[in-house]
Coordinates of C-alpha atoms in Angstrom, one line a residue:
M1 CA 3.1 -59.4 -19.0
L2 CA 2.0 -58.1 -15.5
S3 CA 5.7 -57.0 -14.4
E4 CA 5.2 -54.3 -16.9
F5 CA 2.4 -53.1 -16.2
N6 CA 2.7 -52.9 -12.5
T7 CA 6.9 -51.4 -12.9
V8 CA 3.5 -49.3 -15.5
S9 CA 1.6 -48.6 -12.6
Y10 CA 4.9 -47.5 -10.7
I11 CA 6.5 -44.8 -12.0
A12 CA 2.9 -43.5 -13.5
L13 CA 1.4 -43.8 -9.2
D14 CA 5.2 -41.7 -9.2
I15 CA 4.5 -38.7 -11.3
W16 CA 0.9 -38.6 -10.1
Y17 CA 2.3 -37.8 -6.5
Q18 CA 4.9 -35.4 -7.8
L19 CA 2.4 -33.7 -9.5
G20 CA 0.3 -33.6 -6.5
E21 CA 3.0 -32.0 -4.4
H22 CA 3.7 -30.2 -6.6
L23 CA -0.2 -28.7 -7.0
V24 CA -0.1 -27.5 -3.8
F25 CA 2.2 -24.6 -5.3
F26 CA 0.0 -23.3 -7.7
V27 CA -2.8 -23.8 -5.1
W28 CA -1.2 -21.1 -3.3
L29 CA 0.1 -19.8 -5.4
I30 CA -3.2 -19.3 -7.7
P31 CA -5.6 -17.7 -5.5
L32 CA -2.3 -15.6 -4.2
V33 CA -2.7 -13.7 -7.2
L34 CA -5.8 -13.7 -8.3
M35 CA -7.8 -13.2 -4.8
Y36 CA -5.6 -10.9 -3.7
E37 CA -3.7 -8.5 -7.1
M38 CA -6.8 -9.0 -9.4
P39 CA -8.5 -6.9 -7.5
L40 CA -5.8 -4.1 -7.6
M41 CA -5.2 -4.2 -11.8
I42 CA -8.7 -4.0 -12.1
I43 CA -9.1 -1.2 -9.9
V44 CA -6.5 0.4 -11.6
V45 CA -6.8 -0.3 -15.3
G46 CA -10.9 0.9 -15.1
G47 CA -9.1 3.9 -13.0
I48 CA -6.8 4.3 -15.7
L49 CA -9.2 4.0 -19.3
R50 CA -12.1 6.0 -16.9
W51 CA -9.2 9.0 -16.6
Y52 CA -8.9 8.8 -20.1
Y53 CA -11.9 9.4 -21.4
S54 CA -12.8 11.5 -19.1
T55 CA -9.7 13.3 -20.3
F56 CA -9.2 13.2 -23.9
M57 CA -13.0 13.1 -25.3
I58 CA -15.1 14.5 -22.9
P59 CA -14.4 18.2 -24.1
P60 CA -12.6 20.3 -21.2
K61 CA -14.3 22.8 -20.3
T62 CA -13.1 26.6 -19.8
S63 CA -12.4 27.8 -16.4
L64 CA -12.0 31.2 -14.9
F65 CA -10.5 30.2 -11.3
K66 CA -7.9 31.9 -11.0
P67 CA -6.3 32.4 -7.8
K68 CA -3.5 33.2 -5.8
V69 CA -0.2 30.4 -6.0
T70 CA 2.2 29.7 -2.8
C71 CA 4.8 27.2 -3.6
V72 CA 7.2 26.8 -0.8
I73 CA 10.6 25.3 -1.6
T74 CA 11.9 23.2 0.8
C75 CA 15.9 24.4 0.8
Y76 CA 18.7 22.7 2.8
A77 CA 22.2 21.8 0.1
E78 CA 20.4 21.6 -3.5
G79 CA 22.8 24.2 -3.7
D80 CA 22.2 25.7 -7.4
A81 CA 20.4 23.3 -8.6
V82 CA 17.4 25.5 -6.2
K83 CA 17.8 28.1 -9.3
S84 CA 15.9 26.0 -11.7
T85 CA 13.5 24.7 -9.4
I86 CA 12.2 28.3 -8.5
D87 CA 12.8 29.9 -12.8
S88 CA 10.5 26.5 -12.4
F89 CA 8.1 28.6 -11.0
V90 CA 8.6 31.8 -12.4
E91 CA 8.1 30.5 -15.8
Q92 CA 4.4 29.5 -15.3
T93 CA 1.8 30.1 -17.8
Y94 CA -0.8 30.3 -15.3
D95 CA -2.2 33.6 -15.5
G96 CA -3.1 34.2 -12.3
E97 CA -0.4 35.1 -9.0
I98 CA 2.4 33.3 -8.1
E99 CA 4.4 34.2 -4.6
I100 CA 7.1 31.6 -4.4
I101 CA 8.9 31.2 -0.6
A102 CA 11.6 29.2 -1.2
V103 CA 12.8 28.2 2.9
V104 CA 16.2 28.5 3.9
D105 CA 16.5 25.1 6.6
G106 CA 19.9 25.6 8.7
A107 CA 20.5 28.9 6.4
V108 CA 24.4 29.1 8.3
Q109 CA 25.6 26.1 7.6
N110 CA 23.9 26.4 3.9
A111 CA 25.5 29.8 2.9
D112 CA 25.4 28.3 -0.7
T113 CA 22.1 27.4 -0.9
Y114 CA 20.8 30.7 1.2
R115 CA 23.6 33.0 -1.3
V116 CA 21.6 30.7 -5.1
A117 CA 17.9 31.5 -3.6
M118 CA 18.5 35.1 -2.8
A119 CA 20.4 35.6 -6.1
C120 CA 17.2 34.0 -7.7
A121 CA 14.6 36.9 -5.9
K122 CA 16.4 40.0 -7.2
A123 CA 16.7 38.7 -10.1
C124 CA 12.9 37.9 -10.8
K125 CA 11.1 40.1 -12.6
T126 CA 8.7 38.4 -14.2
E127 CA 4.9 40.2 -13.4
K128 CA 2.9 38.6 -11.5
R129 CA 5.5 36.7 -9.7
K130 CA 7.7 37.6 -6.2
V131 CA 9.6 35.4 -5.8
I132 CA 10.6 35.3 -1.3
V133 CA 13.4 34.4 0.8
L134 CA 12.9 33.1 4.3
P135 CA 16.1 31.9 6.1
K136 CA 16.1 30.0 9.0
W137 CA 19.3 31.1 10.5
Q138 CA 18.4 27.0 12.6
R139 CA 18.8 24.2 11.9
G140 CA 14.1 22.4 11.8
G141 CA 14.5 19.6 10.0
R142 CA 11.5 19.1 6.6
V143 CA 8.9 18.9 8.8
S144 CA 9.5 23.0 10.3
T145 CA 10.6 24.2 7.1
L146 CA 7.7 23.4 5.3
N147 CA 5.0 24.9 8.3
A148 CA 7.8 27.4 7.6
G149 CA 6.6 28.3 4.4
L150 CA 3.0 27.8 5.4
S151 CA 2.5 30.7 8.0
M152 CA 4.0 33.3 5.6
A153 CA 1.7 32.0 2.4
S154 CA -0.7 34.7 1.9
G155 CA -1.7 32.4 -1.3
E156 CA -6.1 30.8 -1.7
I157 CA -3.7 27.5 -2.6
V158 CA -0.4 26.1 -1.8
I159 CA 2.2 23.6 -3.4
N160 CA 4.9 21.9 -1.3
A161 CA 8.1 21.2 -3.3
D162 CA 11.5 20.4 -2.9
A163 CA 14.4 22.2 -3.6
D164 CA 15.9 19.6 -6.4
T165 CA 12.8 19.0 -8.3
S166 CA 11.5 21.3 -11.1
F167 CA 8.8 21.5 -13.2
D168 CA 7.2 22.5 -16.9
N169 CA 5.7 24.9 -17.6
D170 CA 2.1 24.5 -16.9
M171 CA 1.6 22.6 -14.7
V172 CA 0.1 25.9 -11.8
N173 CA -3.0 25.7 -14.7
Q174 CA -3.2 22.4 -14.6
V175 CA -3.2 21.6 -10.6
V176 CA -5.2 24.5 -10.0
P177 CA -8.9 23.9 -12.0
Y178 CA -9.5 21.5 -9.6
F179 CA -10.0 23.1 -6.8
E180 CA -12.8 24.9 -8.9
D181 CA -14.7 21.9 -6.5
P182 CA -15.0 23.1 -2.7
N183 CA -15.7 19.1 -1.6
V184 CA -10.7 18.9 -2.9
P185 CA -8.5 19.5 -0.5
A186 CA -5.6 18.3 -1.5
L187 CA -4.0 16.7 -5.3
G188 CA -1.2 14.8 -5.9
G189 CA 1.2 15.4 -8.4
A190 CA 2.9 13.2 -11.1
L191 CA 7.1 13.3 -10.4
R192 CA 9.2 12.0 -13.3
V193 CA 12.7 10.6 -12.4
R194 CA 15.2 14.2 -14.3
N195 CA 18.2 11.9 -14.9
I196 CA 17.6 8.6 -16.1
N197 CA 20.9 8.0 -17.9
E198 CA 22.7 8.2 -15.1
S199 CA 22.8 4.2 -14.4
I200 CA 20.6 1.0 -14.6
W201 CA 19.6 1.7 -11.3
T202 CA 17.9 5.6 -12.8
R203 CA 16.1 4.1 -15.5
M204 CA 14.3 1.1 -13.2
Q205 CA 12.8 4.2 -10.3
S206 CA 11.7 5.7 -14.2
I207 CA 9.3 2.6 -14.8
E208 CA 8.9 2.3 -11.4
Y209 CA 7.6 5.9 -10.8
L210 CA 5.7 5.7 -14.7
I211 CA 4.2 2.7 -14.1
S212 CA 3.9 2.1 -10.4
M213 CA 3.4 5.5 -9.7
Q214 CA 1.9 8.3 -12.6
G215 CA -0.3 5.2 -13.8
G216 CA -1.1 3.5 -10.7
K217 CA -1.9 6.6 -9.2
T218 CA -3.8 7.8 -12.2
G219 CA -5.5 4.6 -12.1
L220 CA -6.6 4.9 -7.8
A221 CA -7.6 8.4 -7.9
Q222 CA -10.5 7.5 -9.8
W223 CA -11.7 6.7 -7.3
N224 CA -11.2 8.1 -4.7
F225 CA -8.2 5.8 -3.1
L226 CA -5.1 7.4 -3.6
N227 CA -2.5 6.3 -1.7
N228 CA 0.0 9.0 -0.4
I229 CA 0.4 12.8 -2.0
S230 CA 4.0 12.7 -3.0
G231 CA 6.0 15.2 -0.3
A232 CA 8.1 16.2 -3.5
F233 CA 4.9 17.6 -5.5
G234 CA 1.3 17.8 -3.4
V235 CA -1.0 21.0 -3.6
F236 CA -3.2 21.5 -1.0
R237 CA -6.1 24.2 -0.2
R238 CA -4.7 26.5 2.6
E239 CA -7.2 27.2 4.4
F240 CA -7.6 23.9 5.0
L241 CA -3.9 22.7 5.6
M242 CA -3.5 25.6 8.6
Q243 CA -7.7 24.4 10.4
I244 CA -5.3 21.4 10.8
G245 CA -2.0 22.0 11.8
G246 CA 0.5 22.1 8.5
W247 CA 2.8 19.2 8.9
D248 CA 3.5 17.1 11.3
T249 CA 6.5 15.9 13.0
H250 CA 8.0 12.6 13.0
T251 CA 9.1 11.0 9.9
A252 CA 7.1 10.6 6.8
E253 CA 5.2 13.3 6.8
D254 CA 4.4 13.3 2.9
L255 CA 2.4 10.1 4.2
D256 CA 1.4 11.7 7.3
L257 CA -1.0 14.5 5.6
T258 CA -2.9 12.2 3.8
V259 CA -3.3 9.2 6.1
R260 CA -5.5 12.2 8.3
I261 CA -6.8 14.2 5.4
K262 CA -8.6 10.5 5.2
Q263 CA -9.9 10.3 8.2
Y264 CA -12.1 13.3 7.9
F265 CA -13.5 11.6 5.2
K266 CA -16.5 9.6 6.7
R267 CA -17.1 13.2 8.1
H268 CA -17.4 14.4 4.0
P269 CA -18.3 11.7 2.1
N270 CA -18.1 13.8 -0.2
W271 CA -14.4 15.1 0.1
K272 CA -12.0 13.1 -2.5
I273 CA -8.1 13.6 -3.2
P274 CA -7.3 13.8 -7.0
F275 CA -4.4 13.2 -9.4
A276 CA -2.9 15.6 -11.4
T277 CA -1.8 13.6 -13.9
L278 CA -0.7 16.0 -16.6
A279 CA 0.9 18.5 -14.3
I280 CA 4.7 17.4 -14.2
G281 CA 7.4 17.6 -11.6
H282 CA 10.5 16.4 -12.7
T283 CA 13.6 15.1 -9.2
D284 CA 16.8 13.9 -9.4
A285 CA 16.6 9.5 -8.6
P286 CA 19.3 8.2 -6.5
A287 CA 21.9 6.9 -9.0
D288 CA 23.8 4.4 -6.9
L289 CA 22.8 1.1 -5.1
K290 CA 23.5 2.3 -1.5
T291 CA 21.6 6.4 -1.5
L292 CA 19.0 3.8 -3.8
V293 CA 19.0 1.3 0.4
M294 CA 19.2 4.0 2.3
Q295 CA 15.9 6.0 0.3
R296 CA 13.8 2.8 0.5
L297 CA 14.6 1.9 3.6
R298 CA 13.5 5.7 5.4
W299 CA 10.9 5.5 3.3
D300 CA 9.0 1.7 4.1
G301 CA 10.4 1.3 7.9
D302 CA 8.1 5.0 7.7
L303 CA 5.7 3.3 6.5
L304 CA 5.1 1.0 9.4
F305 CA 5.9 3.3 12.1
L306 CA 2.6 5.5 10.8
Y307 CA 0.6 2.2 9.7
F308 CA 1.5 0.8 13.2
R309 CA 2.3 3.1 15.6
K310 CA 1.7 6.0 14.7
H311 CA -2.0 6.5 13.2
W312 CA -2.6 3.1 14.2
P313 CA -6.3 4.0 16.7
A314 CA -7.3 5.7 13.7
F315 CA -7.8 3.2 11.1
T316 CA -11.6 2.1 11.4
P317 CA -14.9 2.9 9.3
K318 CA -15.5 5.6 11.4
L319 CA -12.9 8.5 10.8
L320 CA -12.5 6.6 7.0
G321 CA -15.2 5.6 5.8
W322 CA -15.7 2.6 3.9
G323 CA -14.8 2.1 0.4
T324 CA -12.1 4.5 2.5
F325 CA -10.8 1.6 5.8
L326 CA -10.5 -2.0 3.2
F327 CA -9.0 -0.9 0.7
T328 CA -6.1 0.2 3.0
L329 CA -6.7 -2.3 4.9
F330 CA -6.0 -4.6 2.4
Y331 CA -3.7 -2.4 0.4
G332 CA -2.2 -0.4 2.7
F333 CA -1.8 -2.7 5.6
L334 CA -1.7 -6.4 3.9
Q335 CA -0.2 -5.5 0.1
N336 CA 2.7 -3.2 2.3
V337 CA 3.1 -4.9 5.4
L338 CA 2.7 -8.1 5.4
M339 CA 3.5 -9.2 1.9
P340 CA 7.0 -8.8 1.8
F341 CA 6.9 -11.4 4.4
I342 CA 5.4 -14.1 2.7
I343 CA 7.2 -13.5 -0.6
V344 CA 10.5 -13.3 1.0
L345 CA 8.9 -16.7 3.5
Y346 CA 7.0 -18.8 0.7
G347 CA 10.3 -18.9 -1.2
A348 CA 12.3 -20.0 1.0
G349 CA 9.5 -22.9 1.5
I350 CA 9.8 -23.6 -2.6
I351 CA 13.8 -24.3 -2.2
L352 CA 13.8 -25.4 0.2
L353 CA 11.0 -28.5 0.1
Y354 CA 11.4 -28.7 -3.7
P355 CA 14.1 -29.7 -6.3
W356 CA 16.3 -27.4 -8.2
Q357 CA 14.2 -27.9 -11.2
F358 CA 11.1 -27.7 -10.2
I359 CA 12.5 -24.2 -9.0
A360 CA 14.2 -23.1 -11.9
S361 CA 11.3 -23.6 -13.8
I362 CA 8.8 -22.7 -11.5
S363 CA 11.1 -19.6 -11.5
A364 CA 10.4 -19.2 -14.9
V365 CA 6.6 -19.0 -14.9
I366 CA 6.1 -16.1 -12.2
Y367 CA 8.3 -14.7 -13.5
S368 CA 6.7 -14.3 -17.5
L369 CA 4.1 -13.8 -15.6
Y370 CA 5.4 -10.6 -14.4
F371 CA 6.5 -9.8 -17.2
G372 CA 3.4 -10.1 -18.9
V373 CA 2.1 -9.1 -16.4
L374 CA 4.8 -5.8 -16.5
V375 CA 4.8 -5.1 -20.4
F376 CA 0.8 -4.6 -19.9
F377 CA 0.4 -1.7 -17.6
Y378 CA 3.6 -0.5 -19.8
L379 CA 2.1 -0.6 -22.9
L380 CA -1.1 1.2 -21.5
V381 CA 0.4 3.8 -19.5
L382 CA 2.4 4.5 -22.5
L383 CA -0.2 4.8 -24.6
A384 CA -3.1 6.4 -22.5
I385 CA -1.3 8.7 -19.5
S386 CA 2.7 9.5 -21.3
E387 CA 3.2 13.6 -22.3
R388 CA 6.2 11.7 -23.1
V389 CA 6.5 8.9 -25.8
K390 CA 9.4 9.0 -27.5
Q391 CA 11.4 9.1 -24.0
D392 CA 9.3 6.5 -22.1
L393 CA 9.4 4.3 -25.4
R394 CA 13.4 4.4 -24.8
L395 CA 12.3 2.5 -21.6
A396 CA 10.8 -0.9 -23.4
L397 CA 14.5 -2.4 -23.8
W398 CA 14.8 -2.0 -19.8
L399 CA 11.7 -3.8 -18.5
P400 CA 13.3 -7.8 -18.8
L401 CA 15.5 -6.5 -15.9
Y402 CA 12.7 -4.6 -13.6
P403 CA 11.1 -8.4 -11.9
F404 CA 14.5 -8.4 -10.6
Y405 CA 14.4 -5.4 -9.4
A406 CA 11.0 -5.2 -8.6
L407 CA 12.0 -8.5 -6.0
F408 CA 15.7 -7.2 -4.2
M409 CA 13.0 -3.7 -3.6
R410 CA 10.8 -6.1 -1.8
L411 CA 13.2 -7.8 -0.1
V412 CA 14.8 -4.5 0.7
C413 CA 11.7 -4.3 2.3
L414 CA 11.0 -6.5 4.0
F415 CA 14.9 -5.7 5.5
A416 CA 13.1 -2.5 6.8
L417 CA 9.8 -3.7 8.1
I418 CA 12.4 -5.4 10.6
N419 CA 14.3 -2.5 11.1
E420 CA 11.5 -0.4 12.2
L421 CA 10.3 -3.1 14.1
V422 CA 13.0 -4.5 16.8
R423 CA 15.4 -0.4 16.4
R424 CA 13.0 1.7 15.9
S425 CA 14.6 2.7 12.6
H426 CA 11.8 5.8 11.3
E427 CA 13.4 8.4 14.7
E428 CA 17.2 7.7 13.0
S429 CA 15.9 8.4 8.8
S430 CA 14.1 10.7 9.9
M431 CA 15.4 13.7 7.9
A432 CA 15.1 16.3 11.2
P433 CA 18.1 17.0 14.2
W434 CA 17.8 15.2 17.7
W435 CA 16.1 17.5 19.4
V436 CA 13.5 17.7 16.7
L437 CA 12.5 14.5 17.6
K438 CA 13.6 14.2 21.0
R439 CA 10.4 17.0 21.7
G440 CA 8.1 14.7 19.4
R441 CA 5.1 12.5 20.6
K442 CA 6.3 8.9 20.6
F443 CA 4.8 6.3 19.7

């Protein structure tokens, strides 16, 4: 009897010991998720609900503010796609004047793009619309293209767009009223994936754009925490943009400009950068794995360069203000730069320390938690934000694959960060020729 009792006790202690070892995992996992990710989720969800209430529950105000708008289109090797972009600006329902400047970078090498843009300029007969084609015979890169267009712009409001991006015809009507507030120097516009059905990768990016970009940026902007004004679709007050010197060289000019604008927040505490949720642009996402990975290597490597090299001295409450500083610290630095390292190291530790049965079970638990959160945000964005509900509903079939895509993107991000640390990869991935980068300041 005593022997049986000892055996049972031994088994019970062994089970308790194993549970104790496994509890170490949860002791680290729960604070990581609840104490770090949960505040961000609350901010985003609260912001989306706040946006929904102010947009649909409060009667809209009639605005008579109709300033001249300049649209600067960066053209390189898009060819016939330029026509869709120019036409989408010409066909805007906006009552005011719209000036469209198509800047062709390296017009000698990109004769087809230049020819298409010139044909669009000649064909434009619409009242209050003017198409100007500015050929840059010497290629200078994306930043010089934007600044060339800015130097010719005469509108009070400047919209920058890529030549492979087209827009809904009410886009200008959606963004202009924000600038009636003198405390708005710039705003971000919403982007959707145009080639959704081209591959599994475009479908994954469609979900990403819908939830993380359109939904996430809507929520963050309500608290003035918008993290980036997209380079494919940004809107600025021209006078302010010229005062700060326009776009800057090196790389990731969109995030760079956003960070520079935020450095005025302490001096101008009433300034804000809204997100025009219902101003929709459509862009072609990378359709194959290689192009997608190369794009994300550039994006993620540029992020580390800007945060830890170029703008590191500027990340202080004295410039950003305490709210922007703390949010950037936790959800700019830590989430985007340190989190990929934590995930990989933590995952590797679990694989090395635990048996495969536990790894399989905990992986299922993590997947279930992530998928549950994903479905929640998908439904929230679908019900509160989506202006194309039928199109977005078709993405539901692909949601079960998205957690694997998100994990893979984290691994790509980790490689990009290491590559930037070791090799300064932003100098290789920048969308500018070497002679432009050579003249830029080194960081």
